[in-house]
Coordinates of C-alpha atoms in Angstrom, one line a residue:
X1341 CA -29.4 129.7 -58.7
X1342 CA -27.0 129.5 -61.6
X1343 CA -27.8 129.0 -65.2
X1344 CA -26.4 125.7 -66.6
X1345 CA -27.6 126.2 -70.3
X1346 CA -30.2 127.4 -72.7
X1347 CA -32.7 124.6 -72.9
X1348 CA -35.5 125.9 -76.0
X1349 CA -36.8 128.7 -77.8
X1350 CA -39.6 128.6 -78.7
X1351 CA -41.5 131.0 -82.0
X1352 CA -44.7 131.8 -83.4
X1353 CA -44.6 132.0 -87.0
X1354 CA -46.8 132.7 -89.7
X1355 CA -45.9 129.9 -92.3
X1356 CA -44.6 126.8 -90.8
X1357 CA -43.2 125.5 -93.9
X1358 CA -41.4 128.6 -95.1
X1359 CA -39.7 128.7 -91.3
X1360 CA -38.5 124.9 -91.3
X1361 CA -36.8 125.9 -95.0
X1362 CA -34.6 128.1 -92.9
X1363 CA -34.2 126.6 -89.5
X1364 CA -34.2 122.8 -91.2
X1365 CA -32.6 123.3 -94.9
X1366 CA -30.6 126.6 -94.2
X1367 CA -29.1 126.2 -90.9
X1368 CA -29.0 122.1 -90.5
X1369 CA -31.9 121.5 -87.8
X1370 CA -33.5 118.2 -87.7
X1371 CA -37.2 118.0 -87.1
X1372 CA -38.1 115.6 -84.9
X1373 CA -41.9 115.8 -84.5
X1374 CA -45.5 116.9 -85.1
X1375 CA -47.8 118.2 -82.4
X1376 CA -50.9 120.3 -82.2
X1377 CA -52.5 118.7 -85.8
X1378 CA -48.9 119.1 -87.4
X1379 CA -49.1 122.9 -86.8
X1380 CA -45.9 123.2 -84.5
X1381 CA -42.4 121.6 -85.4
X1382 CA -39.7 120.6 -82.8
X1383 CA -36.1 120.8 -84.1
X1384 CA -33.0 119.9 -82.9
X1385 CA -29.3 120.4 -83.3
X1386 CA -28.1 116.9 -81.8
X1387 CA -27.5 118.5 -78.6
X1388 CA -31.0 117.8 -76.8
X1389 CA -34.4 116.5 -77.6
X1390 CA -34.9 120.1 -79.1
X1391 CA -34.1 123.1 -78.2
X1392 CA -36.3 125.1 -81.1
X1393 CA -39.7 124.6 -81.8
X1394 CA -41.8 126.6 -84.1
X1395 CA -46.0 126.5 -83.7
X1396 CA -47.8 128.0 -86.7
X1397 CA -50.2 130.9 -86.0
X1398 CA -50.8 132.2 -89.7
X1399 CA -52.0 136.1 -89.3
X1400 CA -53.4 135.8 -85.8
X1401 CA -54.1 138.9 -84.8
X1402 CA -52.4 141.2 -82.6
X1403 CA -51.4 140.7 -78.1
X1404 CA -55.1 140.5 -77.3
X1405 CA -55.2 137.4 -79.0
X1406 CA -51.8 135.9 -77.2
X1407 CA -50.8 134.6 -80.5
X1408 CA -48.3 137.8 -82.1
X1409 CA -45.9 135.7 -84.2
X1410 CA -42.1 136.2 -83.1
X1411 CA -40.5 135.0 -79.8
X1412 CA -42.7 133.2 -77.5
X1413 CA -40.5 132.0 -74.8
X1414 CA -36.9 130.9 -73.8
X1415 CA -36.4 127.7 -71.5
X1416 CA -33.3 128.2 -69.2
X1417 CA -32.2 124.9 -67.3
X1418 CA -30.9 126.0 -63.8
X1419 CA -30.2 124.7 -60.8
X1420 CA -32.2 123.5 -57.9
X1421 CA -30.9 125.6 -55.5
X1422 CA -30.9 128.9 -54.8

């Protein structure tokens, strides 16, 4: 199975808006939709549908909840075959 590229990333964050000012105003993301009540943001750079998307979890509390803000998961796009 080989890697082909990174596909998403995907982050917890405590404020939504303040995280779009970077990812959107700072480093030139476009948002390109709303789900979960408007509490998570996809971005992209052009390159995909989005390969960032940020979901809003304010000061939920710490891993028993599931919710720690930071890095929630990486989507690789591989192969089919092993």
């Amino acid at each position: 199975m080989k890697a082909h590229y990174l596909g998403h990333v995907v982050f917890y964050v405590k404020d939504l808006e303040r995280s779009l000012g970077f990812y959107r105003d700072l480093l030139g993301f476009k948002e390109v939709g709303r789900i979960f009540n408007g509490a998570a943001s996809a971005l992209t750079s052009g390159r995909t549908h989005h390969e960032l998307l940020l979901i809003q979890v304010g000061d939920a509390p710490g891993p028993s909840s599931g919710r720690r803000r930071g890095l929630y998961h990486i989507g690789i796009k591989v192969g089919d075959r092993l």
